[in-house]
């Protein structure tokens, strides 16, 4: 019944934009403990674990829950209820349209306002609260209610998927660094180099930075990447209509014949031109496919496509004639 950790992946849902110094989304924002977000966030509910830092304002249309030792450089504006754990520091003003649950030693530089009840106590950390609540439901035999709660929290069929930033991540205009897999939806606009264990980028995105992963990178149709697309081991897949303004390199490289790569293409084992899209209804993992893709010979190969020999000792392909 219990699924894997919902914070074990970087998830950027459809339509997420970085506007000036704010991360803007229609859904919720979930940030794992000990992460640092260099800009502000605007979304539905904003939930952060322990010792999370925000470099700007927080604007939550719903609830805002900050666990202990969180740091916010700007204002916190909450459309419903707010929960601030022990030793939270807000560098600006706190305005809450609903109730305020506030812990000990909370420091708010410019004061606070709350339209509802103000309770001074130590709110239970978010993860602990969910665990205790689920435990109580299971203890009294309400397994169906517990499953419904989990479905509500982690369902893929909600109107707007949440932004999920995993534990110990570093997110900013310069770089998005996580030690987990990453998944970026469609119609997003992001600034900064993205570093993850593996990456799947959807369709029609604008990425102003490079993409790098250990295990594989997939770039969907119509996505523009202003930077390099590289992987330490695995497959790089570039979809139809995608534009990469930089180099592409990996163990295996698959480029759609309608894609454009301005830099060099380097494959340690094999490079192929494909005619099928790289994304469909299935989840693309970036791993080497079991079936060999159909290679389309290039009638006019250029020196920009080079082969880097691996450990197999295979003979290098012939270079293009001068």
CSV table of C-alpha atoms in Angstrom, one decimal:
chain,number,residue,atom,x,y,z
A,1,UNK,CA,0.0,0.0,0.0
A,2,UNK,CA,2.8,2.4,0.9
A,3,UNK,CA,4.7,3.7,-2.1
A,4,UNK,CA,8.3,4.8,-2.4
A,5,UNK,CA,9.5,8.1,-1.0
A,6,UNK,CA,7.6,10.9,-2.9
A,7,UNK,CA,10.7,13.1,-2.5
A,8,UNK,CA,13.1,10.7,-4.2
A,9,UNK,CA,12.8,12.5,-7.6
A,10,UNK,CA,13.1,16.0,-8.9
A,11,UNK,CA,9.7,16.8,-10.5
A,12,UNK,CA,9.0,19.9,-12.5
A,13,UNK,CA,5.4,19.7,-13.7
A,14,UNK,CA,3.9,21.1,-16.9
A,15,UNK,CA,3.8,24.9,-17.3
A,16,UNK,CA,6.4,25.7,-14.6
A,17,UNK,CA,8.3,28.9,-15.2
A,18,UNK,CA,11.1,30.8,-13.5
A,19,UNK,CA,10.0,34.4,-13.7
A,20,UNK,CA,12.7,36.9,-12.6
A,21,UNK,CA,13.6,35.6,-9.2
A,22,UNK,CA,10.5,33.4,-8.5
A,23,UNK,CA,9.6,29.8,-9.3
A,24,UNK,CA,6.0,29.9,-10.4
A,25,UNK,CA,3.6,26.9,-10.7
A,26,UNK,CA,-0.1,26.3,-10.6
A,27,UNK,CA,0.3,23.3,-8.2
A,28,UNK,CA,1.9,22.8,-4.8
A,29,UNK,CA,5.5,23.0,-3.9
A,30,UNK,CA,7.2,20.3,-1.9
A,31,UNK,CA,10.8,20.8,-0.7
A,32,UNK,CA,12.8,18.1,1.1
A,33,UNK,CA,14.8,18.8,4.2
A,34,UNK,CA,18.2,20.5,4.1
A,35,UNK,CA,17.6,21.9,0.6
A,36,UNK,CA,18.3,25.4,-0.5
A,37,UNK,CA,16.1,27.3,-3.0
A,38,UNK,CA,17.9,30.5,-4.1
A,39,UNK,CA,14.7,32.2,-5.4
A,40,UNK,CA,11.2,32.7,-4.1
A,41,UNK,CA,8.3,30.4,-4.9
A,42,UNK,CA,4.7,31.0,-5.9
A,43,UNK,CA,2.2,28.1,-5.9
A,44,UNK,CA,-0.8,26.4,-4.1
A,45,UNK,CA,0.4,24.8,-0.9
A,46,UNK,CA,4.0,25.3,0.0
A,47,UNK,CA,5.5,22.6,2.3
A,48,UNK,CA,9.2,22.5,3.3
A,49,UNK,CA,11.1,20.1,5.5
A,50,UNK,CA,13.7,20.9,8.2
A,51,UNK,CA,16.5,23.4,7.5
A,52,UNK,CA,15.2,24.5,4.1
A,53,UNK,CA,16.4,27.9,2.9
A,54,UNK,CA,14.5,30.2,0.5
A,55,UNK,CA,16.3,33.1,-1.2
A,56,UNK,CA,13.1,35.1,-1.9
A,57,UNK,CA,9.4,35.5,-1.0
A,58,UNK,CA,6.9,32.7,-0.5
A,59,UNK,CA,3.4,33.2,-1.9
A,60,UNK,CA,1.1,30.3,-1.1
A,61,UNK,CA,-2.5,30.4,-2.3
A,62,UNK,CA,-3.3,27.6,0.1
A,63,UNK,CA,-1.5,26.5,3.2
A,64,UNK,CA,2.2,27.1,4.0
A,65,UNK,CA,4.0,24.7,6.4
A,66,UNK,CA,7.7,25.3,7.2
A,67,UNK,CA,9.4,22.8,9.5
A,68,UNK,CA,11.9,23.8,12.2
A,69,UNK,CA,15.0,25.8,11.3
A,70,UNK,CA,13.7,27.0,7.9
A,71,UNK,CA,15.0,30.3,6.6
A,72,UNK,CA,13.1,32.7,4.3
A,73,UNK,CA,14.9,35.8,3.1
A,74,UNK,CA,11.8,37.7,2.1
A,75,UNK,CA,8.0,37.9,2.9
A,76,UNK,CA,5.7,35.0,3.5
A,77,UNK,CA,2.1,35.5,2.2
A,78,UNK,CA,-0.4,32.7,2.8
A,79,UNK,CA,-3.9,32.5,1.4
A,80,UNK,CA,-5.1,30.0,4.0
A,81,UNK,CA,-3.4,28.6,7.1
A,82,UNK,CA,0.3,28.7,8.1
A,83,UNK,CA,2.4,26.4,10.3
A,84,UNK,CA,5.8,27.6,11.3
A,85,UNK,CA,8.0,25.2,13.3
A,86,UNK,CA,10.6,26.0,16.0
A,87,UNK,CA,13.3,28.5,15.2
A,88,UNK,CA,12.0,29.4,11.8
A,89,UNK,CA,13.4,32.8,10.6
A,90,UNK,CA,11.4,35.1,8.2
A,91,UNK,CA,13.4,38.0,6.9
A,92,UNK,CA,10.4,40.0,5.9
A,93,UNK,CA,6.7,40.1,6.9
A,94,UNK,CA,4.3,37.2,7.5
A,95,UNK,CA,0.7,37.7,6.4
A,96,UNK,CA,-1.8,34.9,6.9
A,97,UNK,CA,-5.4,34.9,5.7
A,98,UNK,CA,-6.4,32.0,7.9
A,99,UNK,CA,-5.0,30.5,11.2
A,100,UNK,CA,-1.4,30.7,12.3
A,101,UNK,CA,0.2,27.9,14.2
A,102,UNK,CA,3.6,29.1,15.3
A,103,UNK,CA,6.4,27.5,17.3
A,104,UNK,CA,9.0,28.7,19.9
A,105,UNK,CA,11.8,31.1,19.0
A,106,UNK,CA,10.3,32.0,15.6
A,107,UNK,CA,11.9,35.2,14.4
A,108,UNK,CA,9.9,37.4,12.0
A,109,UNK,CA,11.8,40.6,11.2
A,110,UNK,CA,8.9,42.8,10.0
A,111,UNK,CA,6.1,41.4,12.2
A,112,UNK,CA,3.1,39.3,11.3
A,113,UNK,CA,-0.7,39.5,10.7
A,114,UNK,CA,-3.2,36.7,10.8
A,115,UNK,CA,-7.0,36.9,10.2
A,116,UNK,CA,-7.8,33.8,12.1
A,117,UNK,CA,-6.6,32.1,15.3
A,118,UNK,CA,-3.0,32.4,16.5
A,119,UNK,CA,-1.7,29.5,18.4
A,120,UNK,CA,1.8,29.6,19.9
A,121,UNK,CA,3.2,26.1,20.2
A,122,UNK,CA,5.5,23.8,18.3
A,123,UNK,CA,3.6,22.4,15.3
A,124,UNK,CA,4.4,18.8,14.5
A,125,UNK,CA,6.8,18.4,11.6
A,126,UNK,CA,5.0,17.6,8.4
A,127,UNK,CA,6.4,14.1,7.8
A,128,UNK,CA,5.8,13.2,11.5
A,129,UNK,CA,2.2,14.5,11.3
A,130,UNK,CA,1.5,12.4,8.2
A,131,UNK,CA,3.1,9.3,9.8
A,132,UNK,CA,1.2,9.7,13.0
A,133,UNK,CA,-2.1,10.3,11.2
A,134,UNK,CA,-1.7,7.3,9.0
A,135,UNK,CA,-0.7,5.2,12.0
A,136,UNK,CA,-3.8,6.2,13.8
A,137,UNK,CA,-6.0,5.3,10.8
A,138,UNK,CA,-4.3,1.9,10.5
A,139,UNK,CA,-4.5,1.3,14.3
A,140,UNK,CA,-8.3,1.7,14.3
A,141,UNK,CA,-8.7,-0.5,11.2
A,142,UNK,CA,-9.4,2.4,8.7
A,143,UNK,CA,-7.2,1.0,6.0
A,144,UNK,CA,-9.5,2.3,3.2
A,145,UNK,CA,-9.3,5.8,4.7
A,146,UNK,CA,-5.5,5.6,4.9
A,147,UNK,CA,-5.3,4.5,1.2
A,148,UNK,CA,-7.5,7.4,0.2
A,149,UNK,CA,-5.3,9.8,2.0
A,150,UNK,CA,-2.2,8.4,0.3
A,151,UNK,CA,-4.0,8.6,-3.1
A,152,UNK,CA,-4.8,12.3,-2.4
A,153,UNK,CA,-1.2,13.1,-1.5
A,154,UNK,CA,0.5,11.2,-4.3
A,155,UNK,CA,-2.1,10.7,-7.1
A,156,UNK,CA,-0.9,11.4,-10.6
A,157,UNK,CA,-4.5,12.3,-11.6
A,158,UNK,CA,-4.7,15.6,-9.6
A,159,UNK,CA,-5.5,18.8,-11.5
A,160,UNK,CA,-2.0,20.2,-11.1
A,161,UNK,CA,1.0,18.1,-10.2
A,162,UNK,CA,3.3,19.5,-7.5
A,163,UNK,CA,6.8,20.7,-7.9
A,164,UNK,CA,8.9,18.3,-5.9
A,165,UNK,CA,12.5,19.2,-4.8
A,166,UNK,CA,14.2,16.2,-3.2
A,167,UNK,CA,16.2,16.3,0.1
A,168,UNK,CA,19.6,18.2,0.1
A,169,UNK,CA,19.0,19.7,-3.3
A,170,UNK,CA,20.5,23.1,-4.4
A,171,UNK,CA,18.2,25.0,-6.8
A,172,UNK,CA,18.9,28.4,-8.3
A,173,UNK,CA,19.4,30.5,-11.5
A,174,UNK,CA,22.9,29.0,-11.9
A,175,UNK,CA,22.2,25.3,-11.3
A,176,UNK,CA,19.7,22.7,-10.2
A,177,UNK,CA,21.7,20.0,-8.4
A,178,UNK,CA,20.0,16.9,-7.1
A,179,UNK,CA,21.3,13.4,-6.4
A,180,UNK,CA,18.1,11.7,-7.6
A,181,UNK,CA,16.5,11.2,-11.0
A,182,UNK,CA,14.9,14.3,-12.5
A,183,UNK,CA,11.7,14.8,-14.6
A,184,UNK,CA,10.7,18.0,-16.3
A,185,UNK,CA,7.2,18.3,-17.8
A,186,UNK,CA,6.0,20.2,-20.9
A,187,UNK,CA,5.9,23.9,-21.7
A,188,UNK,CA,8.4,24.8,-18.9
A,189,UNK,CA,10.9,27.7,-18.9
A,190,UNK,CA,13.9,27.1,-16.6
A,191,UNK,CA,17.2,28.9,-16.0
A,192,UNK,CA,20.3,27.1,-14.9
A,193,UNK,CA,22.3,23.9,-15.5
A,194,UNK,CA,20.4,20.8,-14.4
A,195,UNK,CA,22.4,18.0,-12.8
A,196,UNK,CA,20.7,14.7,-11.8
A,197,UNK,CA,21.1,11.0,-11.7
A,198,UNK,CA,19.0,10.7,-14.8
A,199,UNK,CA,16.9,13.2,-16.7
A,200,UNK,CA,13.7,13.1,-18.8
A,201,UNK,CA,12.7,16.4,-20.3
A,202,UNK,CA,9.3,16.8,-21.9
A,203,UNK,CA,8.1,18.7,-24.9
A,204,UNK,CA,8.3,22.3,-25.9
A,205,UNK,CA,10.5,23.5,-23.0
A,206,UNK,CA,13.1,26.3,-22.9
A,207,UNK,CA,16.1,25.3,-20.8
A,208,UNK,CA,18.7,28.1,-20.5
A,209,UNK,CA,21.5,25.9,-19.3
A,210,UNK,CA,23.1,22.5,-19.9
A,211,UNK,CA,21.7,19.0,-19.0
A,212,UNK,CA,24.0,16.5,-17.3
A,213,UNK,CA,23.1,13.1,-15.8
A,214,UNK,CA,25.0,10.0,-14.8
A,215,UNK,CA,22.6,7.4,-16.3
A,216,UNK,CA,20.9,9.0,-19.3
A,217,UNK,CA,19.2,12.1,-20.8
A,218,UNK,CA,16.0,12.2,-22.9
A,219,UNK,CA,15.0,15.5,-24.6
A,220,UNK,CA,11.4,15.6,-25.9
A,221,UNK,CA,10.1,17.1,-29.1
A,222,UNK,CA,10.3,20.9,-29.6
A,223,UNK,CA,12.5,21.5,-26.6
A,224,UNK,CA,15.3,24.1,-26.8
A,225,UNK,CA,18.4,23.6,-24.7
A,226,UNK,CA,20.9,26.4,-24.6
A,227,UNK,CA,23.9,24.3,-23.5
A,228,UNK,CA,25.4,20.9,-23.6
A,229,UNK,CA,23.5,17.6,-23.2
A,230,UNK,CA,25.8,15.0,-21.7
A,231,UNK,CA,25.7,11.7,-19.7
A,232,UNK,CA,28.5,9.9,-17.9
A,233,UNK,CA,27.1,6.5,-18.9
A,234,UNK,CA,23.9,5.6,-20.7
A,235,UNK,CA,21.9,7.0,-23.7
A,236,UNK,CA,21.2,10.5,-24.8
A,237,UNK,CA,18.0,10.7,-26.9
A,238,UNK,CA,17.1,13.9,-28.8
A,239,UNK,CA,13.5,14.1,-30.1
A,240,UNK,CA,12.0,15.6,-33.2
A,241,UNK,CA,12.2,19.4,-33.6
A,242,UNK,CA,14.4,19.7,-30.5
A,243,UNK,CA,17.3,22.2,-30.7
A,244,UNK,CA,20.5,21.8,-28.7
A,245,UNK,CA,22.8,24.8,-28.8
A,246,UNK,CA,25.8,22.9,-27.6
A,247,UNK,CA,27.5,19.5,-27.7
A,248,UNK,CA,25.9,16.1,-27.1
A,249,UNK,CA,27.8,13.2,-25.7
A,250,UNK,CA,27.1,9.8,-24.1
A,251,UNK,CA,27.7,6.0,-24.5
A,252,UNK,CA,24.9,5.8,-27.0
A,253,UNK,CA,23.4,8.8,-28.8
A,254,UNK,CA,20.1,8.8,-30.6
A,255,UNK,CA,19.2,11.9,-32.6
A,256,UNK,CA,15.9,12.3,-34.4
A,257,UNK,CA,16.5,13.3,-38.1
A,258,UNK,CA,14.4,16.4,-37.5
A,259,UNK,CA,16.4,17.6,-34.5
A,260,UNK,CA,19.1,20.2,-34.6
A,261,UNK,CA,22.4,20.0,-32.8
A,262,UNK,CA,24.8,23.0,-33.2
A,263,UNK,CA,27.8,21.4,-31.5
A,264,UNK,CA,29.7,18.2,-31.7
A,265,UNK,CA,28.0,14.8,-31.2
A,266,UNK,CA,30.2,12.2,-29.4
A,267,UNK,CA,29.2,8.6,-28.8
A,268,UNK,CA,31.5,6.2,-27.0
A,269,UNK,CA,29.8,3.2,-28.4
A,270,UNK,CA,27.2,4.1,-31.1
A,271,UNK,CA,25.5,7.0,-32.7
A,272,UNK,CA,22.3,6.6,-34.7
A,273,UNK,CA,19.7,8.8,-36.5
A,274,UNK,CA,16.1,7.7,-35.7
A,275,UNK,CA,12.8,8.5,-37.2
A,276,UNK,CA,10.5,7.7,-34.2
A,277,UNK,CA,9.8,10.1,-31.4
A,278,UNK,CA,11.7,9.6,-28.1
A,279,UNK,CA,8.7,10.2,-25.8
A,280,UNK,CA,5.2,8.7,-25.9
A,281,UNK,CA,2.7,7.6,-23.2
A,282,UNK,CA,5.3,5.4,-21.6
A,283,UNK,CA,7.9,6.6,-19.0
A,284,UNK,CA,11.2,7.1,-20.6
A,285,UNK,CA,14.1,6.1,-18.3
A,286,UNK,CA,17.0,7.0,-20.6
A,287,UNK,CA,18.4,3.4,-20.4
A,288,UNK,CA,19.7,1.7,-23.5
A,289,UNK,CA,16.8,0.1,-25.3
A,290,UNK,CA,16.7,-3.7,-25.7
A,291,UNK,CA,16.0,-3.5,-29.4
A,292,UNK,CA,18.5,-1.9,-31.7
A,293,UNK,CA,17.0,1.3,-33.3
A,294,UNK,CA,16.8,1.5,-37.0
A,295,UNK,CA,19.8,3.4,-38.2
A,296,UNK,CA,19.3,6.0,-41.0
A,297,UNK,CA,22.6,6.6,-42.9
A,298,UNK,CA,23.6,10.2,-43.2
A,299,UNK,CA,24.1,11.0,-46.9
A,300,UNK,CA,26.5,13.8,-46.1
A,301,UNK,CA,28.3,13.1,-42.8
A,302,UNK,CA,30.2,16.0,-41.2
A,303,UNK,CA,33.2,16.0,-38.9
A,304,UNK,CA,31.0,17.3,-36.1
A,305,UNK,CA,29.8,13.8,-35.4
A,306,UNK,CA,32.7,11.9,-33.9
A,307,UNK,CA,33.1,8.5,-32.2
A,308,UNK,CA,35.0,8.1,-28.9
A,309,UNK,CA,36.3,4.5,-28.6
A,310,UNK,CA,35.2,2.7,-25.4
A,311,UNK,CA,37.0,-0.1,-23.7
A,312,UNK,CA,35.7,-2.7,-26.1
A,313,UNK,CA,38.6,-2.0,-28.5
A,314,UNK,CA,36.2,-1.6,-31.5
A,315,UNK,CA,37.7,-0.2,-34.7
A,316,UNK,CA,36.7,3.5,-35.1
A,317,UNK,CA,34.4,4.5,-38.0
A,318,UNK,CA,35.9,6.1,-41.0
A,319,UNK,CA,36.0,9.9,-40.8
A,320,UNK,CA,34.2,12.0,-43.4
A,321,UNK,CA,36.3,12.9,-46.4
A,322,UNK,CA,37.7,16.4,-46.6
